[in-house]
């Protein structure tokens, strides 16, 4: 369940792509650019047939909710609305969607009551849950993540959801803005003399009084965005095949050397910031070069 909770930072990286580069501008009104039937092939290889662009859409995972909102589609149902609002401020909900339960176990009855045109889910959802969802409405299953090409996977998911919702013009604008934003960010870093600077991005949490640290390797979405900005990922651990996430503890940080250490936490989860709390008096933590030099940075909540 911890992975479900902390996919939030992955969604935040998507927000760098889809929100920071201009979602304050009105979304293109292309949600009804076609009334013809749509047939798509989703990540499972299944054909998804729609009578036309979906308007009443449910999102079972936060990253697809970000995609929908960024494309100008306000979902009628969202998993764990409170959690989304807590962890994801970059792509805020513009409506008041129905809470459909947790991301791992959405409520079938609640979703059915919404009578959606489309349910957008990810490959992280259990097959049995997906089977039940397909009895309610067409389900567009997207691959949750791919450490081999995290940015490419995200953009493919955006394109697929855009096709299903008739917002392909908006998707093209988002992707163009993404390229522009990356170029501007890379230039700003270079101008500041930080081109090629080493960065270690992580999150951490406490369970049973033990501090765990989760490195975001080059295969993570945040890691890939940082590298596109001209930064060098300092982690030497190998991440998992989907999210590019690894696992270590405070002793595992001793191999980092002098880096910029950046992490995410949230005041709404007291166990999510061991770096400022549980490790504050830890001798190993205090001995780390980046701690001594003051190069530890917590991102703003959300």
PDB file of C-alpha atoms in Angstrom:
ATOM      1  CA  UNK A   1       0.000   0.000   0.000  1.00  0.00           C
ATOM      2  CA  UNK A   2       2.961   2.312   0.478  1.00  0.00           C
ATOM      3  CA  UNK A   3       3.534   2.335  -3.264  1.00  0.00           C
ATOM      4  CA  UNK A   4      -0.040   3.459  -3.767  1.00  0.00           C
ATOM      5  CA  UNK A   5       0.469   6.302  -1.322  1.00  0.00           C
ATOM      6  CA  UNK A   6       3.731   7.474  -2.749  1.00  0.00           C
ATOM      7  CA  UNK A   7       2.969   7.345  -6.430  1.00  0.00           C
ATOM      8  CA  UNK A   8       2.061  10.943  -5.677  1.00  0.00           C
ATOM      9  CA  UNK A   9       5.598  12.168  -6.436  1.00  0.00           C
ATOM     10  CA  UNK A  10       5.390  10.390  -9.776  1.00  0.00           C
ATOM     11  CA  UNK A  11       2.203  12.216 -10.528  1.00  0.00           C
ATOM     12  CA  UNK A  12       3.893  15.428  -9.465  1.00  0.00           C
ATOM     13  CA  UNK A  13       6.551  14.883 -12.099  1.00  0.00           C
ATOM     14  CA  UNK A  14       3.783  14.564 -14.642  1.00  0.00           C
ATOM     15  CA  UNK A  15       2.479  17.834 -13.305  1.00  0.00           C
ATOM     16  CA  UNK A  16       5.799  19.450 -14.207  1.00  0.00           C
ATOM     17  CA  UNK A  17       4.995  18.425 -17.729  1.00  0.00           C
ATOM     18  CA  UNK A  18       1.303  19.090 -17.877  1.00  0.00           C
ATOM     19  CA  UNK A  19       0.738  21.912 -15.426  1.00  0.00           C
ATOM     20  CA  UNK A  20       3.798  24.081 -15.007  1.00  0.00           C
ATOM     21  CA  UNK A  21       3.840  24.835 -18.688  1.00  0.00           C
ATOM     22  CA  UNK A  22       0.508  26.528 -18.986  1.00  0.00           C
ATOM     23  CA  UNK A  23      -2.647  24.908 -17.667  1.00  0.00           C
ATOM     24  CA  UNK A  24      -3.595  28.333 -16.350  1.00  0.00           C
ATOM     25  CA  UNK A  25      -4.583  29.071 -19.921  1.00  0.00           C
ATOM     26  CA  UNK A  26      -8.090  27.987 -20.967  1.00  0.00           C
ATOM     27  CA  UNK A  27      -8.115  24.460 -22.324  1.00  0.00           C
ATOM     28  CA  UNK A  28      -8.850  24.176 -25.999  1.00  0.00           C
ATOM     29  CA  UNK A  29     -12.561  23.496 -26.518  1.00  0.00           C
ATOM     30  CA  UNK A  30     -12.058  20.379 -28.572  1.00  0.00           C
ATOM     31  CA  UNK A  31     -13.825  17.899 -26.288  1.00  0.00           C
ATOM     32  CA  UNK A  32     -16.515  17.594 -28.947  1.00  0.00           C
ATOM     33  CA  UNK A  33     -14.374  17.841 -32.037  1.00  0.00           C
ATOM     34  CA  UNK A  34     -15.989  14.645 -33.298  1.00  0.00           C
ATOM     35  CA  UNK A  35     -19.231  12.820 -32.592  1.00  0.00           C
ATOM     36  CA  UNK A  36     -18.184   9.696 -34.461  1.00  0.00           C
ATOM     37  CA  UNK A  37     -17.579   6.374 -32.748  1.00  0.00           C
ATOM     38  CA  UNK A  38     -14.050   5.807 -31.459  1.00  0.00           C
ATOM     39  CA  UNK A  39     -12.154   2.522 -31.303  1.00  0.00           C
ATOM     40  CA  UNK A  40      -8.892   2.386 -29.362  1.00  0.00           C
ATOM     41  CA  UNK A  41      -6.452  -0.319 -28.328  1.00  0.00           C
ATOM     42  CA  UNK A  42      -5.374   0.057 -24.713  1.00  0.00           C
ATOM     43  CA  UNK A  43      -2.310  -1.177 -22.796  1.00  0.00           C
ATOM     44  CA  UNK A  44      -3.853  -4.601 -22.243  1.00  0.00           C
ATOM     45  CA  UNK A  45      -4.305  -5.060 -25.983  1.00  0.00           C
ATOM     46  CA  UNK A  46      -8.074  -4.839 -25.661  1.00  0.00           C
ATOM     47  CA  UNK A  47     -10.200  -2.844 -28.070  1.00  0.00           C
ATOM     48  CA  UNK A  48     -12.131  -0.064 -26.408  1.00  0.00           C
ATOM     49  CA  UNK A  49     -15.212   1.116 -28.286  1.00  0.00           C
ATOM     50  CA  UNK A  50     -16.890   4.440 -27.535  1.00  0.00           C
ATOM     51  CA  UNK A  51     -19.946   6.004 -29.145  1.00  0.00           C
ATOM     52  CA  UNK A  52     -18.070   9.310 -29.266  1.00  0.00           C
ATOM     53  CA  UNK A  53     -15.613  11.356 -27.170  1.00  0.00           C
ATOM     54  CA  UNK A  54     -16.094  10.437 -23.518  1.00  0.00           C
ATOM     55  CA  UNK A  55     -17.348  13.262 -21.299  1.00  0.00           C
ATOM     56  CA  UNK A  56     -18.342  11.521 -18.052  1.00  0.00           C
ATOM     57  CA  UNK A  57     -15.009   9.980 -17.094  1.00  0.00           C
ATOM     58  CA  UNK A  58     -13.823   8.236 -13.927  1.00  0.00           C
ATOM     59  CA  UNK A  59     -10.112   8.074 -13.031  1.00  0.00           C
ATOM     60  CA  UNK A  60      -8.894   5.319 -10.691  1.00  0.00           C
ATOM     61  CA  UNK A  61      -5.320   6.611 -10.313  1.00  0.00           C
ATOM     62  CA  UNK A  62      -3.945  10.105  -9.685  1.00  0.00           C
ATOM     63  CA  UNK A  63      -1.700  10.285 -12.754  1.00  0.00           C
ATOM     64  CA  UNK A  64      -4.612   9.680 -15.128  1.00  0.00           C
ATOM     65  CA  UNK A  65      -6.658  12.230 -13.200  1.00  0.00           C
ATOM     66  CA  UNK A  66      -3.863  14.751 -13.836  1.00  0.00           C
ATOM     67  CA  UNK A  67      -3.954  13.885 -17.517  1.00  0.00           C
ATOM     68  CA  UNK A  68      -7.721  14.339 -17.687  1.00  0.00           C
ATOM     69  CA  UNK A  69      -7.740  17.699 -15.896  1.00  0.00           C
ATOM     70  CA  UNK A  70      -4.817  18.961 -17.971  1.00  0.00           C
ATOM     71  CA  UNK A  71      -6.719  17.985 -21.106  1.00  0.00           C
ATOM     72  CA  UNK A  72      -9.717  20.011 -19.952  1.00  0.00           C
ATOM     73  CA  UNK A  73     -11.815  17.039 -18.875  1.00  0.00           C
ATOM     74  CA  UNK A  74     -13.180  17.256 -15.321  1.00  0.00           C
ATOM     75  CA  UNK A  75     -13.570  13.671 -14.044  1.00  0.00           C
ATOM     76  CA  UNK A  76     -16.885  12.804 -12.403  1.00  0.00           C
ATOM     77  CA  UNK A  77     -15.188  10.271 -10.135  1.00  0.00           C
ATOM     78  CA  UNK A  78     -11.713  10.198  -8.591  1.00  0.00           C
ATOM     79  CA  UNK A  79     -10.080   7.708  -6.226  1.00  0.00           C
ATOM     80  CA  UNK A  80      -9.153   9.149  -2.829  1.00  0.00           C
ATOM     81  CA  UNK A  81     -10.105  12.763  -3.518  1.00  0.00           C
ATOM     82  CA  UNK A  82      -8.756  13.940  -0.165  1.00  0.00           C
ATOM     83  CA  UNK A  83      -5.381  12.333  -0.833  1.00  0.00           C
ATOM     84  CA  UNK A  84      -5.233  13.848  -4.308  1.00  0.00           C
ATOM     85  CA  UNK A  85      -5.906  17.326  -2.952  1.00  0.00           C
ATOM     86  CA  UNK A  86      -3.263  16.825  -0.257  1.00  0.00           C
ATOM     87  CA  UNK A  87      -0.483  15.459  -2.425  1.00  0.00           C
ATOM     88  CA  UNK A  88      -1.164  17.067  -5.788  1.00  0.00           C
ATOM     89  CA  UNK A  89      -1.510  20.844  -5.920  1.00  0.00           C
ATOM     90  CA  UNK A  90       0.101  21.254  -9.352  1.00  0.00           C
ATOM     91  CA  UNK A  91      -2.994  20.065 -11.238  1.00  0.00           C
ATOM     92  CA  UNK A  92      -5.881  20.977  -8.911  1.00  0.00           C
ATOM     93  CA  UNK A  93      -9.339  19.562  -9.432  1.00  0.00           C
ATOM     94  CA  UNK A  94     -11.643  22.168 -10.933  1.00  0.00           C
ATOM     95  CA  UNK A  95     -14.849  20.412  -9.940  1.00  0.00           C
ATOM     96  CA  UNK A  96     -16.067  18.343  -6.991  1.00  0.00           C
ATOM     97  CA  UNK A  97     -15.823  14.762  -8.245  1.00  0.00           C
ATOM     98  CA  UNK A  98     -17.324  11.839  -6.368  1.00  0.00           C
ATOM     99  CA  UNK A  99     -14.824   9.931  -4.247  1.00  0.00           C
ATOM    100  CA  UNK A 100     -14.829   6.371  -5.609  1.00  0.00           C
ATOM    101  CA  UNK A 101     -12.774   4.814  -2.807  1.00  0.00           C
ATOM    102  CA  UNK A 102      -9.091   3.921  -2.686  1.00  0.00           C
ATOM    103  CA  UNK A 103      -6.831   3.608  -5.684  1.00  0.00           C
ATOM    104  CA  UNK A 104      -6.228  -0.048  -4.924  1.00  0.00           C
ATOM    105  CA  UNK A 105      -9.864  -0.926  -4.228  1.00  0.00           C
ATOM    106  CA  UNK A 106     -12.320   1.412  -5.941  1.00  0.00           C
ATOM    107  CA  UNK A 107     -15.989   1.065  -5.055  1.00  0.00           C
ATOM    108  CA  UNK A 108     -17.822  -0.617  -7.907  1.00  0.00           C
ATOM    109  CA  UNK A 109     -21.220   0.523  -6.627  1.00  0.00           C
ATOM    110  CA  UNK A 110     -20.104   4.157  -6.447  1.00  0.00           C
ATOM    111  CA  UNK A 111     -18.640   4.063  -9.940  1.00  0.00           C
ATOM    112  CA  UNK A 112     -21.764   2.397 -11.342  1.00  0.00           C
ATOM    113  CA  UNK A 113     -23.945   5.103  -9.785  1.00  0.00           C
ATOM    114  CA  UNK A 114     -22.063   7.740 -11.785  1.00  0.00           C
ATOM    115  CA  UNK A 115     -22.972   6.049 -15.095  1.00  0.00           C
ATOM    116  CA  UNK A 116     -19.660   7.023 -16.723  1.00  0.00           C
ATOM    117  CA  UNK A 117     -18.932   7.016 -20.449  1.00  0.00           C
ATOM    118  CA  UNK A 118     -15.410   5.815 -19.710  1.00  0.00           C
ATOM    119  CA  UNK A 119     -13.259   4.564 -16.839  1.00  0.00           C
ATOM    120  CA  UNK A 120      -9.532   5.273 -17.122  1.00  0.00           C
ATOM    121  CA  UNK A 121      -7.458   2.838 -15.071  1.00  0.00           C
ATOM    122  CA  UNK A 122      -3.825   1.749 -14.928  1.00  0.00           C
ATOM    123  CA  UNK A 123      -2.065  -1.579 -15.066  1.00  0.00           C
ATOM    124  CA  UNK A 124      -1.453  -1.293 -11.309  1.00  0.00           C
ATOM    125  CA  UNK A 125      -5.085  -2.168 -10.634  1.00  0.00           C
ATOM    126  CA  UNK A 126      -5.789  -5.823  -9.901  1.00  0.00           C
ATOM    127  CA  UNK A 127      -7.138  -7.857 -12.856  1.00  0.00           C
ATOM    128  CA  UNK A 128     -10.264  -8.827 -10.924  1.00  0.00           C
ATOM    129  CA  UNK A 129     -11.066  -5.160 -10.284  1.00  0.00           C
ATOM    130  CA  UNK A 130     -10.560  -4.343 -13.960  1.00  0.00           C
ATOM    131  CA  UNK A 131     -12.880  -7.200 -14.898  1.00  0.00           C
ATOM    132  CA  UNK A 132     -15.592  -5.790 -12.640  1.00  0.00           C
ATOM    133  CA  UNK A 133     -15.097  -2.272 -13.994  1.00  0.00           C
ATOM    134  CA  UNK A 134     -15.587  -3.499 -17.572  1.00  0.00           C
ATOM    135  CA  UNK A 135     -19.072  -4.649 -16.585  1.00  0.00           C
ATOM    136  CA  UNK A 136     -19.926  -1.052 -15.663  1.00  0.00           C
ATOM    137  CA  UNK A 137     -18.533   0.926 -18.600  1.00  0.00           C
ATOM    138  CA  UNK A 138     -15.774   0.874 -21.218  1.00  0.00           C
ATOM    139  CA  UNK A 139     -12.359   0.784 -19.507  1.00  0.00           C
ATOM    140  CA  UNK A 140      -9.256   2.365 -20.992  1.00  0.00           C
ATOM    141  CA  UNK A 141      -6.279   0.709 -19.315  1.00  0.00           C
ATOM    142  CA  UNK A 142      -2.981   2.584 -19.580  1.00  0.00           C
ATOM    143  CA  UNK A 143       0.442   1.300 -18.572  1.00  0.00           C
ATOM    144  CA  UNK A 144       1.191   2.920 -15.228  1.00  0.00           C
ATOM    145  CA  UNK A 145       4.908   3.511 -15.769  1.00  0.00           C
ATOM    146  CA  UNK A 146       7.962   2.276 -17.665  1.00  0.00           C
ATOM    147  CA  UNK A 147      11.476   2.793 -16.324  1.00  0.00           C
ATOM    148  CA  UNK A 148      12.898   2.186 -19.815  1.00  0.00           C
ATOM    149  CA  UNK A 149      11.248   5.392 -21.073  1.00  0.00           C
ATOM    150  CA  UNK A 150       9.272   7.154 -18.340  1.00  0.00           C
ATOM    151  CA  UNK A 151       8.635  10.376 -20.230  1.00  0.00           C
ATOM    152  CA  UNK A 152       7.700   8.570 -23.422  1.00  0.00           C
ATOM    153  CA  UNK A 153       5.264   6.380 -21.512  1.00  0.00           C
ATOM    154  CA  UNK A 154       3.624   9.374 -19.869  1.00  0.00           C
ATOM    155  CA  UNK A 155       3.198  11.175 -23.192  1.00  0.00           C
ATOM    156  CA  UNK A 156       1.765   8.054 -24.838  1.00  0.00           C
ATOM    157  CA  UNK A 157      -0.767   7.823 -22.030  1.00  0.00           C
ATOM    158  CA  UNK A 158      -1.715  11.468 -22.543  1.00  0.00           C
ATOM    159  CA  UNK A 159      -2.225  10.837 -26.255  1.00  0.00           C
ATOM    160  CA  UNK A 160      -4.373   7.755 -25.642  1.00  0.00           C
ATOM    161  CA  UNK A 161      -6.594   9.529 -23.122  1.00  0.00           C
ATOM    162  CA  UNK A 162      -6.840  12.511 -25.459  1.00  0.00           C
ATOM    163  CA  UNK A 163      -8.071  10.268 -28.273  1.00  0.00           C
ATOM    164  CA  UNK A 164     -10.731   8.823 -25.981  1.00  0.00           C
ATOM    165  CA  UNK A 165     -11.919  12.256 -24.855  1.00  0.00           C
ATOM    166  CA  UNK A 166     -11.634  14.132 -28.153  1.00  0.00           C
ATOM    167  CA  UNK A 167      -8.915  16.451 -26.830  1.00  0.00           C
ATOM    168  CA  UNK A 168      -6.053  15.686 -29.190  1.00  0.00           C
ATOM    169  CA  UNK A 169      -5.444  19.343 -29.998  1.00  0.00           C
ATOM    170  CA  UNK A 170      -5.018  20.114 -26.323  1.00  0.00           C
ATOM    171  CA  UNK A 171      -2.603  17.179 -25.982  1.00  0.00           C
ATOM    172  CA  UNK A 172      -0.476  18.555 -28.805  1.00  0.00           C
ATOM    173  CA  UNK A 173      -0.324  21.921 -27.051  1.00  0.00           C
ATOM    174  CA  UNK A 174       0.661  20.325 -23.747  1.00  0.00           C
ATOM    175  CA  UNK A 175       3.484  18.376 -25.349  1.00  0.00           C
ATOM    176  CA  UNK A 176       4.765  21.456 -27.165  1.00  0.00           C
ATOM    177  CA  UNK A 177       4.683  23.432 -23.922  1.00  0.00           C
ATOM    178  CA  UNK A 178       6.541  20.606 -22.198  1.00  0.00           C
ATOM    179  CA  UNK A 179       9.417  20.888 -24.650  1.00  0.00           C
ATOM    180  CA  UNK A 180       9.509  24.643 -24.230  1.00  0.00           C
ATOM    181  CA  UNK A 181       9.482  24.406 -20.437  1.00  0.00           C
ATOM    182  CA  UNK A 182      12.321  21.886 -20.397  1.00  0.00           C
ATOM    183  CA  UNK A 183      14.422  24.098 -22.660  1.00  0.00           C
ATOM    184  CA  UNK A 184      13.783  27.129 -20.449  1.00  0.00           C
ATOM    185  CA  UNK A 185      14.625  25.146 -17.316  1.00  0.00           C
ATOM    186  CA  UNK A 186      17.823  23.776 -18.814  1.00  0.00           C
ATOM    187  CA  UNK A 187      18.912  27.282 -19.801  1.00  0.00           C
ATOM    188  CA  UNK A 188      18.151  28.650 -16.333  1.00  0.00           C
ATOM    189  CA  UNK A 189      20.262  25.922 -14.725  1.00  0.00           C
ATOM    190  CA  UNK A 190      23.103  26.485 -17.176  1.00  0.00           C
ATOM    191  CA  UNK A 191      22.978  30.232 -16.561  1.00  0.00           C
ATOM    192  CA  UNK A 192      23.244  29.504 -12.826  1.00  0.00           C
ATOM    193  CA  UNK A 193      26.291  27.304 -13.383  1.00  0.00           C
ATOM    194  CA  UNK A 194      24.381  24.154 -12.449  1.00  0.00           C
ATOM    195  CA  UNK A 195      24.424  22.325 -15.784  1.00  0.00           C
ATOM    196  CA  UNK A 196      25.542  18.785 -14.979  1.00  0.00           C
ATOM    197  CA  UNK A 197      25.076  19.215 -11.227  1.00  0.00           C
ATOM    198  CA  UNK A 198      24.463  15.957  -9.371  1.00  0.00           C
ATOM    199  CA  UNK A 199      21.049  15.555  -7.811  1.00  0.00           C
ATOM    200  CA  UNK A 200      19.614  12.845  -5.584  1.00  0.00           C
ATOM    201  CA  UNK A 201      15.815  12.943  -5.438  1.00  0.00           C
ATOM    202  CA  UNK A 202      14.057  10.805  -2.854  1.00  0.00           C
ATOM    203  CA  UNK A 203      11.169  10.384  -0.512  1.00  0.00           C
ATOM    204  CA  UNK A 204      11.269   8.800   2.909  1.00  0.00           C
ATOM    205  CA  UNK A 205       8.942   7.409   5.529  1.00  0.00           C
ATOM    206  CA  UNK A 206       8.907   5.842   8.951  1.00  0.00           C
ATOM    207  CA  UNK A 207       7.424   2.448   9.768  1.00  0.00           C
ATOM    208  CA  UNK A 208       7.887   0.641  13.091  1.00  0.00           C
ATOM    209  CA  UNK A 209      10.413   3.300  14.096  1.00  0.00           C
ATOM    210  CA  UNK A 210      12.568   2.443  11.089  1.00  0.00           C
ATOM    211  CA  UNK A 211      13.438   5.079   8.476  1.00  0.00           C
ATOM    212  CA  UNK A 212      13.244   3.973   4.853  1.00  0.00           C
ATOM    213  CA  UNK A 213      14.518   6.045   1.947  1.00  0.00           C
ATOM    214  CA  UNK A 214      13.318   5.612  -1.618  1.00  0.00           C
ATOM    215  CA  UNK A 215      15.713   6.832  -4.335  1.00  0.00           C
ATOM    216  CA  UNK A 216      14.272   8.027  -7.654  1.00  0.00           C
ATOM    217  CA  UNK A 217      16.706   6.630 -10.203  1.00  0.00           C
ATOM    218  CA  UNK A 218      17.137   7.616 -13.841  1.00  0.00           C
ATOM    219  CA  UNK A 219      14.241   5.284 -14.662  1.00  0.00           C
ATOM    220  CA  UNK A 220      11.795   7.303 -12.583  1.00  0.00           C
ATOM    221  CA  UNK A 221       9.687  10.026 -14.131  1.00  0.00           C
ATOM    222  CA  UNK A 222      11.199  12.699 -11.890  1.00  0.00           C
ATOM    223  CA  UNK A 223      14.683  11.337 -12.613  1.00  0.00           C
ATOM    224  CA  UNK A 224      14.051  11.516 -16.348  1.00  0.00           C
ATOM    225  CA  UNK A 225      12.747  15.080 -16.124  1.00  0.00           C
ATOM    226  CA  UNK A 226      15.798  16.128 -14.108  1.00  0.00           C
ATOM    227  CA  UNK A 227      18.130  14.628 -16.690  1.00  0.00           C
ATOM    228  CA  UNK A 228      16.308  16.416 -19.492  1.00  0.00           C
ATOM    229  CA  UNK A 229      16.988  19.609 -17.535  1.00  0.00           C
ATOM    230  CA  UNK A 230      20.713  18.871 -17.659  1.00  0.00           C
ATOM    231  CA  UNK A 231      21.144  17.467 -14.150  1.00  0.00           C
ATOM    232  CA  UNK A 232      22.982  14.231 -13.346  1.00  0.00           C
ATOM    233  CA  UNK A 233      21.264  11.550 -11.283  1.00  0.00           C
ATOM    234  CA  UNK A 234      23.556  10.650  -8.387  1.00  0.00           C
ATOM    235  CA  UNK A 235      21.848   7.409  -7.350  1.00  0.00           C
ATOM    236  CA  UNK A 236      23.786   4.214  -8.037  1.00  0.00           C
ATOM    237  CA  UNK A 237      20.992   1.844  -7.006  1.00  0.00           C
ATOM    238  CA  UNK A 238      18.919   0.053  -9.615  1.00  0.00           C
ATOM    239  CA  UNK A 239      15.248   0.933  -9.597  1.00  0.00           C
ATOM    240  CA  UNK A 240      12.286  -1.308 -10.350  1.00  0.00           C
ATOM    241  CA  UNK A 241      11.267  -1.935 -13.963  1.00  0.00           C
ATOM    242  CA  UNK A 242       8.110   0.172 -13.816  1.00  0.00           C
ATOM    243  CA  UNK A 243       8.701   3.220 -11.634  1.00  0.00           C
ATOM    244  CA  UNK A 244      12.499   3.309 -11.449  1.00  0.00           C
ATOM    245  CA  UNK A 245      12.323   3.372  -7.653  1.00  0.00           C
ATOM    246  CA  UNK A 246      14.910   1.810  -5.357  1.00  0.00           C
ATOM    247  CA  UNK A 247      15.142   1.296  -1.606  1.00  0.00           C
ATOM    248  CA  UNK A 248      17.801   2.135   0.961  1.00  0.00           C
ATOM    249  CA  UNK A 249      18.315   3.472   4.468  1.00  0.00           C
ATOM    250  CA  UNK A 250      20.327   6.301   5.993  1.00  0.00           C
ATOM    251  CA  UNK A 251      23.557   4.280   5.750  1.00  0.00           C
ATOM    252  CA  UNK A 252      22.876   3.895   2.039  1.00  0.00           C
ATOM    253  CA  UNK A 253      23.176   7.653   1.634  1.00  0.00           C
ATOM    254  CA  UNK A 254      26.875   7.642   2.530  1.00  0.00           C
ATOM    255  CA  UNK A 255      27.854   6.815  -1.049  1.00  0.00           C
ATOM    256  CA  UNK A 256      26.274   9.959  -2.490  1.00  0.00           C
ATOM    257  CA  UNK A 257      29.060  12.429  -1.828  1.00  0.00           C
ATOM    258  CA  UNK A 258      28.492  16.128  -2.399  1.00  0.00           C
ATOM    259  CA  UNK A 259      25.147  16.404  -4.179  1.00  0.00           C
ATOM    260  CA  UNK A 260      21.941  18.395  -4.131  1.00  0.00           C
ATOM    261  CA  UNK A 261      19.578  16.260  -2.062  1.00  0.00           C
ATOM    262  CA  UNK A 262      15.936  16.964  -2.928  1.00  0.00           C
ATOM    263  CA  UNK A 263      12.938  15.239  -1.419  1.00  0.00           C
ATOM    264  CA  UNK A 264       9.179  15.381  -1.090  1.00  0.00           C
ATOM    265  CA  UNK A 265       7.166  15.330   2.115  1.00  0.00           C
ATOM    266  CA  UNK A 266       3.771  16.479   3.284  1.00  0.00           C
ATOM    267  CA  UNK A 267       2.527  18.090   6.474  1.00  0.00           C
ATOM    268  CA  UNK A 268      -0.597  15.970   6.138  1.00  0.00           C
ATOM    269  CA  UNK A 269       1.447  12.793   6.711  1.00  0.00           C
ATOM    270  CA  UNK A 270       3.630  12.980   9.803  1.00  0.00           C
ATOM    271  CA  UNK A 271       5.661   9.939   8.727  1.00  0.00           C
ATOM    272  CA  UNK A 272       6.660  11.433   5.359  1.00  0.00           C
ATOM    273  CA  UNK A 273       9.568  13.673   6.452  1.00  0.00           C
ATOM    274  CA  UNK A 274      12.121  11.626   8.387  1.00  0.00           C
ATOM    275  CA  UNK A 275      14.916  13.832   7.031  1.00  0.00           C
ATOM    276  CA  UNK A 276      13.806  16.825   9.090  1.00  0.00           C
ATOM    277  CA  UNK A 277      12.435  14.818  11.995  1.00  0.00           C
ATOM    278  CA  UNK A 278      13.658  11.319  12.877  1.00  0.00           C
ATOM    279  CA  UNK A 279      17.093  11.791  11.269  1.00  0.00           C
ATOM    280  CA  UNK A 280      17.707  15.291  12.617  1.00  0.00           C
ATOM    281  CA  UNK A 281      19.873  13.965  15.445  1.00  0.00           C
ATOM    282  CA  UNK A 282      21.240  10.927  13.615  1.00  0.00           C
ATOM    283  CA  UNK A 283      25.045  10.944  13.503  1.00  0.00           C
ATOM    284  CA  UNK A 284      25.225   9.283  10.070  1.00  0.00           C
ATOM    285  CA  UNK A 285      22.770  11.791   8.574  1.00  0.00           C
ATOM    286  CA  UNK A 286      24.573  14.759  10.123  1.00  0.00           C
ATOM    287  CA  UNK A 287      27.902  13.539   8.726  1.00  0.00           C
ATOM    288  CA  UNK A 288      26.750  13.489   5.099  1.00  0.00           C
ATOM    289  CA  UNK A 289      28.457  16.116   2.896  1.00  0.00           C
ATOM    290  CA  UNK A 290      25.216  17.529   1.492  1.00  0.00           C
ATOM    291  CA  UNK A 291      23.759  17.850   4.983  1.00  0.00           C
ATOM    292  CA  UNK A 292      26.862  19.666   6.237  1.00  0.00           C
ATOM    293  CA  UNK A 293      26.783  22.061   3.262  1.00  0.00           C
ATOM    294  CA  UNK A 294      23.065  22.797   3.619  1.00  0.00           C
ATOM    295  CA  UNK A 295      22.194  21.258   0.236  1.00  0.00           C
ATOM    296  CA  UNK A 296      19.063  19.477   1.455  1.00  0.00           C
ATOM    297  CA  UNK A 297      15.858  20.772  -0.121  1.00  0.00           C
ATOM    298  CA  UNK A 298      12.254  19.788   0.554  1.00  0.00           C
ATOM    299  CA  UNK A 299       9.851  20.549  -2.287  1.00  0.00           C
ATOM    300  CA  UNK A 300       6.705  22.489  -1.494  1.00  0.00           C
ATOM    301  CA  UNK A 301       3.844  20.251  -0.404  1.00  0.00           C
ATOM    302  CA  UNK A 302       1.795  19.038  -3.325  1.00  0.00           C
TER     303      UNK A 302
END
